[in-house]
Amino acid sequence: MPSQLSSFMCIPRAISVQPSTDPNSSKSGRAGRIDHLTKIPRSVNMEKLQSGYLFPEIFMREAEYAQRNPQARLIRLGIGDTTEPIPNIITSAMAKQALALSTKQGYRGYGAEQGNRELKRAIAETLYHGMQVKENEVFVSDGAQCDISRVQILLDASLSVAVQDPTFPAYIDSSVIVGRAGKLQAETGMYKKIVYMKCEPENDFFPDLTTTPKTDVIFFCSPNNPTGSAASWQQLKQLVEFAKANGSMIIYDSAYSAYISDESPRSIFEIPGAKEVAIEISSFSKFAGFTGVRLGWTVVPEELLYANGYPIIRDYNRIVCTCFNGASNIVQAGGLACLSPEGFQALKTSIGYYMENAKVLVDTFESLGLKVHGGKNSPYAWVHFPGCSSWDVFNHILERAAIVTIPGVGFGPGGEEYIRVSAFGHRESVLEASRRLRKFL
Amino acid sequence: MPSQLSSFMCIPRAISVQPSTDPNSSKSGRAGRIDHLTKIPRSVNMEKLQSGYLFPEIFMREAEYAQRNPQARLIRLGIGDTTEPIPNIITSAMAKQALALSTKQGYRGYGAEQGNRELKRAIAETLYHGMQVKENEVFVSDGAQCDISRVQILLDASLSVAVQDPTFPAYIDSSVIVGRAGKLQAETGMYKKIVYMKCEPENDFFPDLTTTPKTDVIFFCSPNNPTGSAASWQQLKQLVEFAKANGSMIIYDSAYSAYISDESPRSIFEIPGAKEVAIEISSFSKFAGFTGVRLGWTVVPEELLYANGYPIIRDYNRIVCTCFNGASNIVQAGGLACLSPEGFQALKTSIGYYMENAKVLVDTFESLGLKVHGGKNSPYAWVHFPGCSSWDVFNHILERAAIVTIPGVGFGPGGEEYIRVSAFGHRESVLEASRRLRKFL
């Protein structure tokens, strides 16, 4: 439907800005006078990493724009960063815990590496109610991104991996770092040993499993970042059956589950039999505005076994005890407050606020004749610009409207022609963004 | 000097309790009815991990003792866990930061993955004064143990590693997990591919570098955990020269540097040229009682280069951005308060308190005719029981005196015949421990 896009002119390729800060672009990357070289070879895995990590790259472009346009009032709808104050009932609990550390009675040193028991129990009972998730299967952490890496080092480097395409970059980047990805193929932008499961409107953003090659590990994020699509119960049932038939393990990321507004499952463990094939990584970041506070968790079911019958939970416990030392006790007190009836209710209000933002953004892009996905079960709108490079669209919106978005291709080749727009932001910024988009796009 | 040990009877080997909870001890480790096995092979690296991780193992023995002896007033001088309240100036800063997150002006989401600039600067200026450590070379983290793992995944799995023997177990265990250790040799308790640099009274707890094989990486902890020995300036100069001559990289752990009471360097960067061969991992845990609060940092100098000239700091930055997401903003506010003049002064008082405890313990063991190391530049006393198994000594002291220590062999074969006794604890507990030891040992 290019005719509907008359007001948006794709920037000619000649002036399109490609990622500029690839640390691999210079063979050695040296600078200045060199007095000594170690004899340490650079990791063959690190050498395979593609360009800069997406978010720092966007941040650099944003900074560069701001420098060129000091008067511009930049609106950030790029990185999915929460913006609204955390309910006082939660921060008070953290403040109280912090102050208690100054008292003889209240001081605590090391906690259990796996997390405080009370919090583990609250997560199991509140967020996995009726799913038979046990307290000891919950490992509290400092965030989902960190847990993704811990799961990567848990697993043998020889394992094969599948990811949704597009997908949150950390699954692929961490796979590269542990040596599981193979070479980056310049022509496709894909790593040779990774299976990319295309998720697009044509397949309802759920991969065609009849044609998906078998892999050892399947990363699956629902509601998906970036497409905003939440898999249905039937789809997840298919996924679990697919994993079971292939002997695969699903690493399910439910970091956005609190945004689900329909009947879509909020956890993979709503699916019968999922405990035998899946672990679930999740987070307080988007649920409670804890992006800077740092708290997450991973559920590793006792029923999940290696081929030799050894329980994966035992190895994961060992990783947590060796490579991690527990989440901050102050922050864990905040997590517990989030799961109290009052805290939970207050957070629903914050989530509702962001979802109203999402509606404003979806309506705006739709009014411009663009097809918008997401924004219903997730705080992200996934906007299609047929025929356009997503970095061009990103640059165009930044230059014309002073709005930061995320180019879809940053989430994988399947994200080309799309941008991701975040509904996190103050209402007045989102409304102003809507006005600018209607004016300039 | 066995004659001086008349009151301590080594428990006969026959009844000595060896680590009992080795998760590898059963081939499969299965339990209960199995409905499904994945086809995922267990990681060859995880399979090589030796028995349980030391500290959870000790915790289990302690719990088992407490169950058998419900009346016993257990004194914990095992795990090096801080016990004294954190100065109010520090917890107030964290409480204030927590509460600010409930305000529109004070709310912050994601911070820089590398840490807040103000804190990085304070670390560089306060703790590395005069050492030319730049703010951007400081990476704030959730603790030293986590950073050790991040450094491990940064480096190529093929690299060879040397560690002090005895040493903090995380260096070896994380080396095993990333596949750098080779097989465990049952007869020696050593991993085949790891070089163990013996540190004992005979060499002033500093390895004989003329006979130490060249390795790519050298883990070095000073003041050492567990021996309590701080390397001198001359010794560290030798170490830096050794690394430079071999093209090696030193991973220097200075987590206990705040306990140094003499002229020993508090950082490897006090040694000229160290920035070309070393990174330094450190922590607020023992310095500020942050064991449960979680805050640490790693310094990666710009001058440290791979063999091809590529700066290691760039890859480390990438690891931090991909596998970590920054330390908690609340906790970082506490870190900043620790480095304020008032916070720093208050912490000196806490450290002095623990060091008085250390003196009590050193005096106690010496009065029993035992040779005691450490306790002068570190909160650990390293006590020698010639001819005895360290697990036997551990068990004996637990059973007779209801005091938890750490068996030296848990820190490597070089720790056999020793126990580590921690000076963290309330004064009354330490005095009571002293009374019991004098009575029962």
Coordinates of N, CA, C and O in Angstrom, one line a residue, chain A residues 366-431:
Chain A
E366 N -2.1 4.3 12.7 CA -3.2 3.8 11.8 C -3.9 4.9 11.1 O -4.2 4.8 9.9
S367 N -4.0 6.1 11.7 CA -4.6 7.2 11.1 C -3.8 7.7 9.9 O -4.2 8.4 9.0
L368 N -2.5 7.3 9.9 CA -1.6 7.7 8.8 C -1.6 6.6 7.7 O -0.8 6.7 6.8
G369 N -2.5 5.7 7.9 CA -2.6 4.6 6.8 C -1.6 3.5 7.0 O -1.4 2.7 6.1
L370 N -0.9 3.4 8.1 CA 0.1 2.4 8.3 C -0.5 1.2 9.1 O -1.5 1.4 9.9
K371 N 0.0 0.0 8.8 CA -0.5 -1.1 9.5 C 0.3 -1.3 10.8 O 1.6 -1.3 10.8
V372 N -0.4 -1.4 11.9 CA 0.3 -1.4 13.2 C -0.1 -2.7 13.9 O -1.2 -3.1 14.0
H373 N 1.0 -3.4 14.4 CA 0.8 -4.6 15.2 C 1.2 -4.3 16.6 O 1.8 -3.4 16.9
G374 N 0.8 -5.2 17.5 CA 1.1 -5.0 18.9 C 0.3 -3.9 19.6 O -0.7 -3.5 19.0
G375 N 0.7 -3.5 20.7 CA 0.0 -2.4 21.4 C -1.2 -2.9 22.1 O -1.9 -2.0 22.8
K376 N -1.6 -4.1 22.0 CA -2.8 -4.6 22.7 C -2.4 -5.5 23.9 O -3.0 -5.4 25.0
N377 N -1.4 -6.4 23.7 CA -0.9 -7.2 24.8 C 0.5 -6.9 25.2 O 1.2 -7.7 25.9
S378 N 0.9 -5.7 24.8 CA 2.3 -5.3 25.1 C 2.4 -3.8 24.9 O 1.7 -3.2 24.2
P379 N 3.5 -3.3 25.5 CA 3.6 -1.8 25.4 C 4.3 -1.4 24.2 O 4.9 -0.3 24.1
Y380 N 4.4 -2.2 23.2 CA 5.1 -1.9 22.0 C 4.2 -1.9 20.8 O 3.4 -2.9 20.6
A381 N 4.3 -0.9 19.9 CA 3.6 -0.9 18.6 C 4.7 -1.2 17.6 O 5.8 -0.8 17.6
W382 N 4.3 -2.1 16.7 CA 5.2 -2.6 15.6 C 4.6 -2.1 14.3 O 3.6 -2.6 13.9
V383 N 5.3 -1.1 13.7 CA 4.7 -0.4 12.6 C 5.4 -0.7 11.3 O 6.6 -0.7 11.2
H384 N 4.5 -1.0 10.3 CA 5.1 -1.5 9.0 C 5.2 -0.3 8.0 O 4.2 0.4 7.8
F385 N 6.4 -0.2 7.4 CA 6.6 0.8 6.4 C 7.0 0.0 5.1 O 8.2 -0.2 4.9
P386 N 6.1 -0.5 4.4 CA 6.4 -1.4 3.3 C 7.4 -0.8 2.3 O 7.3 0.4 1.9
G387 N 8.4 -1.6 2.0 CA 9.4 -1.1 1.0 C 10.5 -0.2 1.5 O 11.4 0.2 0.8
C388 N 10.4 0.2 2.8 CA 11.4 1.1 3.3 C 12.5 0.4 4.2 O 12.1 -0.6 4.9
S389 N 13.7 0.9 4.3 CA 14.7 0.4 5.2 C 14.3 0.9 6.6 O 14.0 2.1 6.8
S390 N 14.4 0.0 7.6 CA 14.0 0.5 8.9 C 14.9 1.5 9.5 O 14.5 2.4 10.3
W391 N 16.2 1.4 9.2 CA 17.1 2.5 9.7 C 16.8 3.8 9.0 O 16.9 4.9 9.6
D392 N 16.3 3.8 7.7 CA 15.9 5.0 7.1 C 14.7 5.6 7.8 O 14.6 6.8 8.0
V393 N 13.7 4.8 8.1 CA 12.5 5.2 8.8 C 12.9 5.8 10.2 O 12.5 6.9 10.6
F394 N 13.8 5.1 10.9 CA 14.3 5.6 12.2 C 14.9 6.9 12.0 O 14.6 7.9 12.8
N395 N 15.8 7.1 11.0 CA 16.5 8.4 10.8 C 15.5 9.5 10.5 O 15.6 10.6 10.9
H396 N 14.6 9.1 9.6 CA 13.6 10.1 9.1 C 12.8 10.6 10.3 O 12.6 11.9 10.5
I397 N 12.3 9.7 11.1 CA 11.5 10.2 12.3 C 12.3 10.9 13.3 O 11.8 11.9 13.9
L398 N 13.6 10.5 13.4 CA 14.4 11.3 14.4 C 14.7 12.7 13.8 O 14.5 13.7 14.5
E399 N 15.0 12.8 12.5 CA 15.4 14.1 11.9 C 14.2 15.0 11.8 O 14.3 16.2 12.1
R400 N 13.0 14.5 11.4 CA 11.9 15.3 11.1 C 11.1 15.6 12.4 O 10.6 16.7 12.6
A401 N 10.9 14.6 13.3 CA 10.0 14.7 14.4 C 10.7 14.7 15.7 O 10.1 14.9 16.8
A402 N 12.0 14.6 15.7 CA 12.8 14.5 17.0 C 12.2 13.4 17.9 O 12.1 13.6 19.1
I403 N 11.9 12.3 17.3 CA 11.4 11.2 18.1 C 12.3 10.0 17.9 O 12.6 9.7 16.7
V404 N 12.7 9.4 19.0 CA 13.6 8.2 18.9 C 12.7 7.0 18.9 O 11.8 6.8 19.8
T405 N 12.8 6.1 17.9 CA 12.1 4.8 17.8 C 13.2 3.7 17.8 O 14.4 4.0 18.1
I406 N 12.9 2.5 17.4 CA 13.9 1.5 17.1 C 13.7 0.9 15.7 O 12.6 0.5 15.4
P407 N 14.7 0.9 14.9 CA 14.6 0.3 13.6 C 14.4 -1.2 13.8 O 15.2 -1.9 14.5
G408 N 13.4 -1.7 13.1 CA 13.1 -3.1 13.2 C 14.2 -4.1 12.9 O 14.3 -5.2 13.6
V409 N 15.0 -3.7 12.0 CA 16.1 -4.6 11.6 C 17.1 -4.9 12.7 O 17.8 -5.9 12.7
G410 N 17.1 -4.0 13.7 CA 17.9 -4.2 14.9 C 17.5 -5.4 15.7 O 18.3 -6.0 16.5
F411 N 16.3 -5.9 15.4 CA 15.8 -7.2 16.1 C 15.9 -8.4 15.2 O 15.4 -9.4 15.5
G412 N 16.6 -8.2 14.1 CA 16.8 -9.3 13.1 C 16.3 -9.0 11.8 O 15.5 -8.1 11.6
P413 N 16.7 -9.8 10.8 CA 16.4 -9.5 9.4 C 14.8 -9.4 9.2 O 14.3 -8.6 8.4
G414 N 14.1 -10.2 10.0 CA 12.7 -10.2 9.9 C 12.0 -8.9 10.3 O 10.8 -8.7 10.2
G415 N 12.8 -8.0 10.9 CA 12.3 -6.7 11.4 C 12.5 -5.6 10.3 O 12.0 -4.4 10.6
E416 N 13.0 -5.9 9.2 CA 13.2 -4.9 8.1 C 11.8 -4.4 7.7 O 10.9 -5.2 7.7
E417 N 11.8 -3.1 7.4 CA 10.5 -2.4 7.0 C 9.7 -2.0 8.2 O 8.6 -1.4 8.0
Y418 N 10.1 -2.4 9.4 CA 9.3 -2.1 10.6 C 10.1 -1.1 11.5 O 11.3 -1.1 11.5
I419 N 9.4 -0.4 12.3 CA 10.0 0.2 13.5 C 9.2 -0.2 14.8 O 8.0 -0.5 14.7
R420 N 9.9 -0.2 15.9 CA 9.2 -0.5 17.2 C 9.1 0.8 17.9 O 10.0 1.6 18.0
V421 N 7.8 1.1 18.4 CA 7.6 2.3 19.1 C 7.1 1.9 20.5 O 6.2 1.2 20.6
S422 N 7.8 2.5 21.5 CA 7.5 2.1 22.9 C 6.4 3.0 23.4 O 6.4 4.2 23.2
A423 N 5.5 2.4 24.2 CA 4.5 3.2 24.9 C 4.9 3.7 26.3 O 4.1 4.3 27.0
F424 N 6.1 3.3 26.7 CA 6.6 3.9 27.9 C 6.9 5.4 27.7 O 7.5 5.8 26.7
G425 N 6.4 6.2 28.6 CA 6.6 7.6 28.5 C 5.5 8.4 29.2 O 4.5 7.8 29.5
H426 N 5.8 9.6 29.5 CA 4.7 10.4 30.1 C 3.7 10.7 29.1 O 4.0 10.9 27.9
R427 N 2.4 10.8 29.6 CA 1.3 11.0 28.6 C 1.5 12.2 27.7 O 1.3 12.2 26.5
E428 N 2.0 13.3 28.3 CA 2.1 14.5 27.5 C 3.2 14.3 26.4 O 3.0 14.9 25.3
S429 N 4.2 13.5 26.7 CA 5.2 13.3 25.6 C 4.6 12.4 24.5 O 4.8 12.7 23.3
V430 N 3.8 11.5 24.9 CA 3.2 10.6 23.9 C 2.2 11.4 23.0 O 2.1 11.2 21.8
L431 N 1.4 12.3 23.7 CA 0.5 13.1 22.9 C 1.2 14.0 22.0 O 0.8 14.2 20.8

